[in-house]
Amino acid sequence: MAAEIVNKPTDVLTGKSGTMTAEQTVQPTNEQTEVEMPKKPTVITDDPSALYCDALNELNINQIADGKAIVRVVLVGFEEYGKSTFAGSLYYNFFTKESFCDHVLYDSETYSGFERRILIRRMDIAPDIKSKRTIKGENPLLVMSLMSEPTGKYKLVISDRSGEDYSQFSGTLEEIADNQLLKVADHVIFFVDSVKMTENFGKLRYSYKNFLNELVNKDLLGKNAQVKVVFNKYDQGKAHQEYSEKKKQAEAMFSEVLGTDRKYDVFEIDSTGASDRFASVENLTKSFLLGTDVTISKKKKLLDWVNNELNG
Amino acid sequence: MMADKKTLKEMSQDVLVIPFSDELAESLDSFCSQQAEDITIERFGELTISFLNRENDEELEEAFETFCKEEGVDDNLSKTAIMPVLAEHIVLKSVEGAESSEERALYSLMLKNALILAVKGNGFVAYPEAISETFSTYYHFIMDERTFGKEDDNNAVTRSLLDSEVETLTDKINEADGEVLKAIAYDAALYRYQQMVDGIKIDSENLVQSIYEMVEKLVTEAPWKYIDRDPAETIKKILGEAVDTELKLDEVIDSLYEEKEEDDLLTTSILMRLIGGDDSDIVLSRDVRFGAAELAEYMYYEMLTEAIVKELEETEE
């Protein structure tokens, strides 16, 4: 575009006046608007997400290990089932309260990742915002540094992938490599959208069954993982007449695919906290926070060779 | 349970979010094997304390960095998290791969002694199952290589020796089966040991001092340091009613402070070091409590280990 000539106001100090050339803003070209998908960084120094505490991924998550105990929680579910809302609510409760479930949040390497989840949690309140929820391929791993009196300090790592990662899951080698955390998770939480369950149980059943079969067949569920099935949006779901019946059928589906050897706990929650002031969120959270030192006392017993000898 | 890449991968699960991959575990296992080769008693003790205290051993860290550079291994791992795991793995490999059964028994005793930091304190152990598999090493060493007995032959040879004239005794001994002679000597030592044990009395008014003296006697005045196959029973028998009396660590240290002035204690002889006034690298609350028998057993094995090391060093000289 041609430069425009504009009048420059009189310089107050020198009394001089003159003209200046103002250049029009150059319109960006198509090349400049192309956004490069960032490669997953392998070292923290190359990792821009480290600069502003964004979520991490499976290639750089080990850098948060500092010798303290680690609890790994994987949130599983399809699009808009409420995983990120739950993660946001969890963070919100820890951040705004002195303690939550008797545990205190004292630090996080992924504050921004959590803040983003709080932002998108509000999307139901501001439905005119069209931007997507957790994006496919976005870093999914969130970290909280927690402490409690019986357990001391420890790290809580939460995997919150986009629902599309799961709805499009087909068990390829790349997907398996990207889901290493699922194999070693301490807790795997399957989210079920109670509203979708009552409105279109057949579709939910079909999608979840296929997905669960992939997980089981590819041996992606660690044998020591504590499995939970969470009926999210239960406050809305239970308003439907068929809620209880559909819930039973959903549980039966999980039992069928996971097998009778695999026990799981069932929770009903409102991950927004709007209907119950986070009572159900708190209940679910208590189930995966580091408990009293059951593991530590088991370890000590095994190592207590003196008392084992004395007691024959 | 062998200390191999599988156990190393298992250990890493305790300290990392995503455990070592198979490839990385294999590489690190190889590094640990290198470190375990030709390990000295002193180095074994240093690594044991470093993993229990969850501290990075500087020498190990430097060796690790060099290894990563040479082998092209990604060293972008949290060293704070993995160094103690590598140290623990090296310690396990050292026990497993010791040159002799005596050395293996010694390393297992040193490891057991140091575990007081985990049992009574917050010492870190990544893989207790693998560690606990080493516990019976000393017992098997005693039973397989320090126990002698051929009862029928014993009596015949004993009679022959006792009936012979002193002048011809040497010839009789030379004729006899070496194993039988050892069995006879073992029986004699056992008898003498039993006599000694029966003569030990506990003063319940000065229980800590009594325990120390009892244990010192059992180790240093026994006719043979490997004579007792079940020290736990011996200790319980001597202590009698005092067996479960509770004692606090600071009480033990105060009662025995500088009882034994030894500069050259093993790093893994935790109680002996505390008694001697050396608490460097020892992370253990002074409020920790022991039963009397428990305290005696810890002390016994620490003193026994020191005695074995002293003998080994004298043999090498």
XYZ file of C-alpha atoms in Angstrom:
629
model
C 0.000 0.000 0.000
C 1.317 3.605 -0.709
C 2.497 5.549 2.302
C 0.227 8.314 3.470
C 1.536 11.743 4.376
C 0.156 13.105 7.560
C 0.680 16.460 9.320
C 2.839 16.390 12.340
C 1.704 18.637 15.130
C 3.962 21.530 16.231
C 6.821 20.399 18.440
C 6.137 22.105 21.748
C 9.815 22.371 22.703
C 11.326 23.542 19.453
C 8.286 25.238 18.020
C 8.969 23.491 14.763
C 6.259 21.784 12.837
C 6.564 19.457 9.938
C 5.301 16.352 8.326
C 6.021 12.743 8.968
C 5.457 9.726 6.948
C 3.228 7.160 8.436
C 3.342 3.747 6.906
C 0.229 1.789 6.568
C 0.252 -1.458 8.485
C 1.323 -4.185 6.160
C -1.344 -6.788 5.758
C -0.106 -10.252 6.742
C 0.356 -12.719 3.931
C -0.971 -16.225 3.939
C 2.448 -17.577 4.829
C 2.579 -15.443 7.929
C -0.808 -16.611 9.184
C 0.136 -20.273 8.959
C 0.558 -21.605 12.481
C 3.156 -24.240 12.971
C 2.098 -27.069 15.248
C 4.774 -27.143 17.942
C 6.822 -30.282 18.169
C 6.738 -31.987 21.496
C 9.929 -30.769 23.199
C 12.185 -33.214 24.920
C 14.186 -30.887 27.147
C 12.887 -28.193 29.414
C 15.201 -25.544 27.994
C 13.644 -25.934 24.558
C 10.217 -26.116 25.982
C 8.307 -22.853 25.828
C 5.532 -24.305 27.956
C 7.977 -24.344 30.869
C 8.276 -20.603 30.651
C 4.631 -20.048 31.464
C 3.751 -23.214 33.359
C 1.590 -24.826 30.739
C 0.609 -28.473 30.853
C 3.352 -31.017 30.161
C 3.522 -34.166 28.068
C 4.859 -37.663 28.456
C 8.256 -36.706 27.055
C 9.039 -34.000 29.598
C 6.893 -34.953 32.600
C 9.711 -36.819 34.351
C 11.475 -33.551 34.961
C 9.044 -32.790 37.763
C 10.239 -35.833 39.709
C 12.096 -34.633 42.783
C 12.227 -37.738 44.889
C 8.821 -37.265 46.504
C 5.998 -39.746 46.137
C 3.961 -39.447 42.935
C 0.279 -40.206 42.423
C -0.757 -40.657 38.773
C -4.389 -40.085 37.842
C -5.685 -40.460 34.288
C -9.036 -38.927 33.330
C -10.645 -40.823 30.474
C -13.760 -39.924 28.539
C -15.054 -38.535 25.261
C -15.618 -34.930 24.204
C -17.432 -32.743 26.716
C -17.792 -35.493 29.283
C -16.407 -33.116 31.889
C -12.788 -34.168 32.367
C -11.281 -30.710 32.013
C -14.108 -29.223 34.041
C -13.257 -31.612 36.820
C -9.546 -30.784 36.562
C -10.416 -27.090 36.671
C -12.720 -27.557 39.660
C -10.071 -29.535 41.465
C -7.567 -26.774 40.950
C -10.119 -24.104 41.857
C -10.865 -25.762 45.181
C -7.207 -26.245 46.056
C -6.302 -22.756 45.016
C -9.085 -20.893 46.777
C -9.234 -22.864 50.003
C -6.684 -23.189 52.761
C -6.915 -26.915 52.331
C -9.095 -29.247 50.317
C -9.751 -32.807 51.458
C -7.208 -32.011 54.223
C -4.480 -31.560 51.630
C -2.761 -28.292 50.793
C -1.623 -27.155 47.354
C 1.731 -25.479 47.804
C 3.000 -25.355 44.208
C 2.362 -26.399 40.643
C 4.574 -26.664 37.579
C 1.472 -26.290 35.379
C -0.490 -23.367 36.747
C -1.388 -22.138 33.271
C -2.640 -25.544 32.251
C -5.029 -25.486 35.203
C -6.040 -21.871 34.650
C -7.015 -22.710 31.086
C -9.223 -25.515 32.332
C -10.952 -23.104 34.696
C -11.525 -20.758 31.768
C -13.131 -23.385 29.581
C -15.135 -24.559 32.586
C -16.993 -21.335 32.331
C -18.069 -21.994 28.773
C -21.515 -23.146 29.798
C -22.019 -19.779 31.444
C -20.830 -17.894 28.367
C -22.109 -20.081 25.523
C -21.302 -17.502 22.869
C -17.588 -18.306 23.208
C -16.996 -20.757 20.408
C -13.416 -21.755 21.037
C -12.825 -25.431 21.543
C -12.357 -27.230 24.794
C -9.165 -29.219 25.397
C -7.656 -29.507 21.947
C -6.496 -32.771 20.437
C -2.730 -32.976 20.679
C -2.572 -30.362 23.427
C -0.255 -31.211 26.326
C -2.419 -33.159 28.778
C -0.381 -33.519 31.956
C -1.087 -31.329 34.951
C 0.882 -31.328 38.176
C 0.053 -30.323 41.716
C 2.504 -30.295 44.604
C 0.418 -31.262 47.596
C 1.028 -31.955 51.227
C -0.851 -33.329 54.168
C 0.109 -34.194 57.691
C 0.055 -37.981 57.420
C 1.697 -38.137 53.983
C 4.043 -35.171 53.827
C 4.754 -33.617 50.433
C 3.987 -35.419 47.206
C 3.126 -34.781 43.568
C -0.264 -35.374 41.976
C -0.041 -35.823 38.202
C -3.324 -35.669 36.306
C -3.686 -36.636 32.684
C -6.458 -34.644 31.026
C -6.417 -35.403 27.301
C -8.909 -34.089 24.811
C -11.961 -36.274 24.360
C -11.070 -36.685 20.706
C -7.908 -38.518 21.712
C -10.178 -41.181 23.148
C -13.041 -41.123 20.637
C -10.531 -41.528 17.810
C -8.389 -44.037 19.689
C -7.619 -47.065 17.593
C -4.699 -48.574 19.469
C -1.935 -47.670 17.023
C 1.674 -47.923 18.172
C 1.925 -44.159 18.246
C -1.162 -43.888 20.433
C 0.170 -46.566 22.770
C 3.493 -44.737 23.011
C 1.628 -41.522 23.800
C -0.383 -43.180 26.534
C 2.394 -44.614 28.684
C 0.915 -42.947 31.730
C -2.264 -44.977 31.362
C -0.260 -48.183 31.783
C 1.322 -47.043 35.038
C -1.528 -44.955 36.421
C -2.439 -45.371 40.052
C -6.015 -44.303 39.287
C -7.959 -44.419 36.034
C -11.177 -42.450 36.085
C -13.711 -43.143 33.331
C -16.097 -40.244 32.861
C -19.628 -40.852 31.669
C -21.856 -37.972 30.619
C -25.096 -38.730 32.494
C -27.169 -36.559 30.156
C -25.859 -38.208 26.985
C -26.247 -41.554 28.680
C -29.969 -41.036 29.210
C -30.574 -39.357 25.849
C -28.644 -41.764 23.677
C -27.414 -44.725 25.643
C -26.887 -46.836 22.538
C -24.335 -44.448 21.074
C -22.493 -44.078 24.361
C -22.442 -47.808 24.898
C -21.149 -48.477 21.394
C -18.367 -45.883 21.616
C -17.251 -46.754 25.111
C -17.353 -50.495 24.562
C -15.137 -50.297 21.508
C -12.720 -48.010 23.265
C -12.555 -50.141 26.414
C -11.980 -53.256 24.326
C -8.995 -51.556 22.714
C -7.595 -50.664 26.117
C -8.036 -54.162 27.461
C -6.795 -55.952 24.329
C -3.712 -53.768 24.063
C -3.052 -54.251 27.786
C -3.100 -50.536 28.451
C -4.763 -50.700 31.833
C -2.162 -51.370 34.527
C -3.157 -54.282 36.725
C -2.590 -52.235 39.883
C -4.631 -49.243 38.738
C -7.658 -48.373 40.833
C -10.505 -47.902 38.396
C -13.369 -45.497 38.992
C -16.461 -44.942 36.869
C -17.795 -41.435 37.307
C -21.287 -40.410 36.230
C -20.732 -36.736 35.650
C -23.563 -34.184 35.317
C -25.610 -36.488 37.532
C -27.574 -33.476 38.799
C -28.978 -33.084 35.288
C -29.041 -36.789 34.433
C -31.125 -37.864 37.422
C -33.878 -35.539 36.331
C -34.504 -38.098 33.579
C -36.782 -40.983 34.428
C -34.474 -43.574 32.914
C -31.322 -42.386 34.650
C -31.108 -45.207 37.217
C -31.782 -47.904 34.664
C -29.272 -46.525 32.175
C -26.692 -46.125 34.910
C -27.089 -49.788 35.807
C -26.681 -50.764 32.163
C -23.572 -48.603 31.867
C -22.059 -50.228 34.931
C -22.860 -53.644 33.515
C -21.069 -52.683 30.316
C -17.946 -51.689 32.238
C -18.035 -54.928 34.212
C -18.434 -56.936 31.027
C -15.453 -55.410 29.257
C -13.122 -54.923 32.205
C -13.752 -58.438 33.462
C -14.899 -59.767 36.812
C -11.364 -59.646 38.232
C -11.231 -55.902 37.848
C -13.160 -54.120 40.585
C -14.097 -50.490 40.275
C -15.741 -47.780 42.345
C -18.683 -45.735 41.155
C -19.170 -42.028 41.735
C -21.846 -39.538 40.766
C -20.563 -36.011 40.445
C -21.294 -32.569 39.225
C -17.837 -31.510 38.104
C -18.881 -27.848 37.891
C -19.772 -27.865 41.569
C -22.766 -25.690 40.802
C -25.435 -28.005 42.219
C -23.670 -29.235 45.349
C -20.891 -26.768 46.088
C -18.263 -29.330 45.037
C -19.365 -31.944 47.579
C -19.287 -34.673 44.925
C -15.996 -33.376 43.513
C -14.543 -33.569 46.999
C -15.815 -37.108 47.438
C -14.149 -38.250 44.222
C -10.934 -36.374 44.987
C -10.548 -38.051 48.367
C -10.529 -41.403 46.590
C -7.285 -40.720 44.737
C -5.256 -38.372 46.923
C -2.335 -40.018 48.666
C -3.737 -41.769 51.674
C -2.225 -42.487 55.029
C 1.008 -44.332 54.748
C -0.401 -47.773 54.037
C 2.281 -48.377 51.417
C 5.010 -46.975 53.645
C 4.095 -49.209 56.579
C 3.962 -52.228 54.246
C 7.459 -51.359 53.022
C 8.769 -50.928 56.547
C 7.346 -54.299 57.571
C 9.090 -56.006 54.672
C 12.393 -54.348 55.553
C 12.122 -54.995 59.293
C 14.406 -58.030 59.276
C 15.195 -57.672 62.996
C 11.631 -58.087 64.182
C 11.031 -60.769 61.571
C 13.972 -62.702 63.059
C 12.935 -62.077 66.657
C 9.393 -63.224 65.992
C 10.553 -66.359 64.204
C 14.903 -61.838 42.263
C 17.853 -60.833 40.132
C 19.052 -57.263 40.054
C 18.575 -56.754 36.332
C 16.962 -54.269 33.977
C 13.520 -55.524 34.986
C 14.078 -54.716 38.675
C 15.574 -51.364 37.688
C 12.488 -50.546 35.647
C 10.327 -51.586 38.599
C 12.346 -49.302 40.898
C 11.965 -46.355 38.563
C 8.196 -46.574 38.902
C 8.542 -45.354 42.449
C 10.426 -42.192 41.596
C 9.415 -41.184 38.065
C 6.040 -40.337 36.545
C 6.779 -42.528 33.509
C 9.183 -45.361 34.427
C 12.289 -46.138 32.407
C 11.665 -47.527 28.960
C 13.060 -51.028 28.291
C 15.869 -49.500 26.280
C 16.847 -46.992 28.934
C 16.582 -49.588 31.703
C 18.974 -51.836 29.795
C 21.444 -49.017 29.346
C 21.297 -47.978 32.968
C 21.535 -51.585 34.126
C 24.772 -51.821 32.184
C 26.029 -48.658 33.893
C 25.150 -50.113 37.298
C 26.974 -53.359 36.454
C 30.094 -51.337 35.672
C 29.829 -49.530 39.001
C 29.293 -52.751 40.942
C 32.353 -54.385 39.434
C 35.329 -54.298 41.840
C 33.350 -52.282 44.364
C 35.094 -51.790 47.693
C 33.579 -52.236 51.144
C 33.856 -48.499 51.739
C 32.142 -47.628 48.437
C 29.380 -50.157 49.105
C 28.685 -48.423 52.411
C 28.670 -44.951 50.817
C 26.171 -45.966 48.131
C 23.947 -47.717 50.672
C 23.738 -44.617 52.840
C 23.230 -42.373 49.807
C 20.137 -44.213 48.588
C 18.668 -44.520 52.063
C 19.135 -40.800 52.633
C 17.884 -40.128 49.106
C 20.949 -38.027 48.389
C 22.932 -37.822 45.189
C 26.291 -39.487 45.555
C 28.646 -37.039 43.809
C 31.019 -39.664 42.515
C 28.104 -41.653 41.114
C 26.576 -38.578 39.529
C 29.853 -37.728 37.772
C 30.226 -41.307 36.564
C 26.633 -41.220 35.322
C 27.183 -38.009 33.359
C 30.288 -39.454 31.751
C 28.425 -42.654 30.901
C 25.563 -40.702 29.323
C 27.961 -38.705 27.157
C 29.884 -41.777 26.050
C 26.843 -43.934 25.366
C 24.602 -41.202 23.996
C 22.028 -41.770 26.705
C 19.562 -38.994 27.329
C 20.739 -37.577 30.633
C 17.802 -35.229 30.811
C 16.337 -37.204 33.662
C 15.742 -35.834 37.106
C 18.990 -36.823 38.827
C 17.455 -36.090 42.208
C 14.898 -38.762 41.454
C 17.016 -41.424 39.800
C 20.408 -41.297 41.536
C 19.123 -43.057 44.680
C 17.507 -45.716 42.487
C 20.759 -46.316 40.617
C 22.677 -46.454 43.917
C 20.229 -49.021 45.279
C 20.519 -51.093 42.109
C 24.325 -51.032 42.314
C 24.163 -52.158 45.941
C 21.902 -55.085 44.999
C 24.183 -56.044 42.116
C 27.180 -55.896 44.448
C 25.563 -58.348 46.849
C 24.539 -60.636 44.014
C 27.804 -60.474 42.124
C 30.220 -60.594 45.084
C 33.420 -62.539 44.367
C 33.073 -64.930 47.283
C 30.287 -66.192 49.499
C 31.993 -64.494 52.443
C 31.973 -61.153 50.657
C 28.328 -61.676 49.687
C 27.447 -62.398 53.327
C 29.366 -59.316 54.442
C 27.631 -56.993 51.971
C 24.231 -58.351 52.914
C 25.015 -57.707 56.605
C 26.125 -54.142 55.858
C 22.924 -53.532 53.916
C 20.767 -55.000 56.694
C 22.524 -52.883 59.314
C 21.908 -49.687 57.369
C 18.214 -50.486 56.942
C 17.640 -49.208 60.454
C 17.389 -45.832 58.678
C 14.362 -47.078 56.698
C 12.720 -49.169 59.394
C 13.082 -46.682 62.224
C 13.337 -43.531 60.124
C 12.215 -42.266 56.730
C 15.005 -43.860 54.743
C 14.133 -44.468 51.123
C 14.021 -47.893 49.491
C 12.711 -48.100 45.920
C 12.271 -51.852 45.782
C 11.900 -53.435 49.226
C 11.033 -56.812 47.730
C 14.435 -57.084 46.071
C 16.233 -55.808 49.167
C 14.440 -58.269 51.440
C 15.556 -61.146 49.219
C 19.118 -60.526 50.391
C 18.235 -60.993 54.070
C 18.796 -64.721 54.198
C 22.234 -64.475 52.517
C 24.183 -64.490 55.796
C 22.128 -67.337 57.230
C 22.709 -69.472 54.125
C 26.409 -68.655 54.288
C 26.529 -69.882 57.886
C 24.554 -73.039 57.157
C 26.355 -73.909 53.925
C 29.909 -72.972 54.800
C 30.235 -72.446 58.519
C 28.405 -75.436 59.939
C 30.015 -78.816 60.401
C 28.622 -82.108 61.534
C 29.112 -85.806 60.915
C 27.762 -87.271 64.121
C 28.626 -90.937 63.858
C 32.139 -90.275 62.663
C 32.516 -87.529 65.280
C 32.179 -90.012 68.144
C 34.599 -92.499 66.688
C 37.265 -89.899 65.957
C 36.682 -88.164 69.281
C 37.230 -91.447 71.111
C 40.328 -92.144 69.074
C 41.808 -88.739 69.818
C 40.997 -88.842 73.524
C 42.342 -92.382 73.883
C 45.635 -91.710 72.117
C 48.820 -90.613 73.793
C 49.812 -86.996 73.434
C 52.921 -88.024 71.450
C 50.844 -89.776 68.801
C 48.042 -87.203 68.722
C 49.428 -85.314 65.759
C 49.514 -88.522 63.706
C 45.922 -89.306 64.631
C 44.848 -85.833 63.625
C 46.619 -86.143 60.293
C 44.867 -89.433 59.640
C 41.393 -88.154 60.487
C 38.955 -86.683 57.983
C 39.280 -82.880 57.948
C 35.511 -82.441 57.942
C 35.174 -84.652 61.013
C 37.867 -82.740 62.849
C 36.090 -79.501 62.066
C 32.841 -80.993 63.313
C 34.491 -81.971 66.586
C 36.007 -78.521 66.978
C 32.625 -77.016 66.139
C 30.897 -79.088 68.821
C 33.502 -78.011 71.364
C 33.127 -74.367 70.377
C 29.356 -74.653 70.603
C 29.585 -76.121 74.100
C 31.930 -73.368 75.241
C 29.651 -70.773 73.687
C 26.631 -72.195 75.493
C 28.563 -72.046 78.780
C 29.459 -68.454 78.093
C 25.872 -67.552 77.205
C 24.552 -69.204 80.384
C 26.938 -67.051 82.396
C 25.749 -63.709 80.998
C 23.476 -61.844 83.388
C 21.400 -58.770 82.658
C 21.182 -55.893 85.103
C 17.700 -54.496 84.503
C 18.660 -51.336 86.417
C 21.341 -50.616 83.821
C 19.667 -52.266 80.900
C 21.333 -50.335 78.058
C 24.818 -50.873 79.464
C 23.976 -54.536 80.064
C 22.774 -55.011 76.495
C 25.937 -53.444 75.112
C 28.179 -55.632 77.253
C 26.161 -58.749 76.404
C 26.410 -58.129 72.686
C 30.108 -57.268 72.866
C 30.757 -60.499 74.731
C 28.719 -62.587 72.255
C 30.768 -61.254 69.369
C 34.277 -60.759 70.732
C 34.510 -63.535 73.343
C 32.703 -66.276 71.462
C 35.083 -69.157 70.666
C 34.251 -68.597 67.013
C 32.362 -65.638 65.575
C 30.167 -67.817 63.337
C 29.181 -70.159 66.170
C 25.706 -68.778 66.771
C 23.220 -69.748 64.061
C 20.305 -68.082 65.799
C 21.469 -64.953 67.626
C 17.851 -63.801 68.001
C 17.086 -66.797 70.226
C 20.294 -66.343 72.197
C 19.518 -62.698 72.813
C 15.914 -63.385 73.852
C 17.065 -66.141 76.202
C 19.599 -63.917 77.931
C 17.282 -60.923 78.218
C 14.471 -62.964 79.732
C 11.748 -60.712 81.087
C 13.501 -57.587 79.886
C 13.114 -58.666 76.266
C 10.366 -56.172 75.407
C 11.449 -53.271 77.609
C 11.197 -50.124 75.532
C 14.266 -47.966 75.106
C 14.641 -44.615 73.407
C 17.555 -43.965 71.095
C 18.690 -40.827 72.924
C 18.716 -42.830 76.154
C 20.903 -45.438 74.445
C 23.297 -42.830 73.091
C 23.487 -40.966 76.405
C 24.176 -44.171 78.333
C 26.849 -45.427 75.991
C 28.291 -42.219 74.562
C 31.903 -42.782 73.601
C 31.783 -46.230 75.145
C 33.645 -47.471 72.166
C 36.200 -45.143 70.686
C 36.540 -46.450 67.194
C 37.510 -44.258 64.313
C 37.244 -46.799 61.627
C 33.664 -47.929 61.792
C 31.757 -48.898 58.661
C 29.335 -46.188 57.454
C 26.564 -48.765 57.779
C 27.165 -49.373 61.519
C 24.637 -46.720 62.421
C 24.169 -47.389 66.137
C 27.870 -47.868 66.816
C 28.641 -44.610 65.070
C 25.999 -42.742 67.038
C 27.325 -44.185 70.276
C 30.817 -43.087 69.273
C 29.605 -39.548 68.599
C 29.567 -39.704 64.785
C 26.166 -38.709 63.407
C 27.226 -37.452 59.977
C 24.770 -38.600 57.265
C 22.634 -40.312 59.871
C 19.052 -39.146 59.554
C 17.349 -40.765 62.508
C 15.239 -39.157 65.190
C 16.582 -39.477 68.706
C 13.018 -40.213 69.834
C 12.990 -43.528 67.992
C 12.147 -46.479 70.234
C 13.442 -50.033 70.341
C 12.490 -53.134 72.238
C 15.460 -54.378 74.271
C 15.859 -57.492 72.098
C 15.501 -55.393 68.958
C 18.268 -53.036 70.095
C 20.493 -55.955 71.053
C 19.984 -57.607 67.652
C 20.883 -54.425 65.748
C 23.997 -53.972 67.881
C 24.979 -57.623 67.598
C 24.958 -57.626 63.826
C 26.786 -54.301 63.601
C 29.537 -55.587 65.897
C 29.646 -58.911 64.060
C 30.002 -57.134 60.720
C 32.832 -54.994 62.075
C 34.558 -58.142 63.374
C 34.241 -59.872 59.984
C 35.675 -56.851 58.164
C 38.562 -56.613 60.623
C 39.378 -60.267 60.076
C 39.202 -59.859 56.282
C 41.559 -56.902 56.430
C 43.990 -58.805 58.634
C 43.895 -61.728 56.210
C 44.670 -59.434 53.264
C 47.634 -57.956 55.109
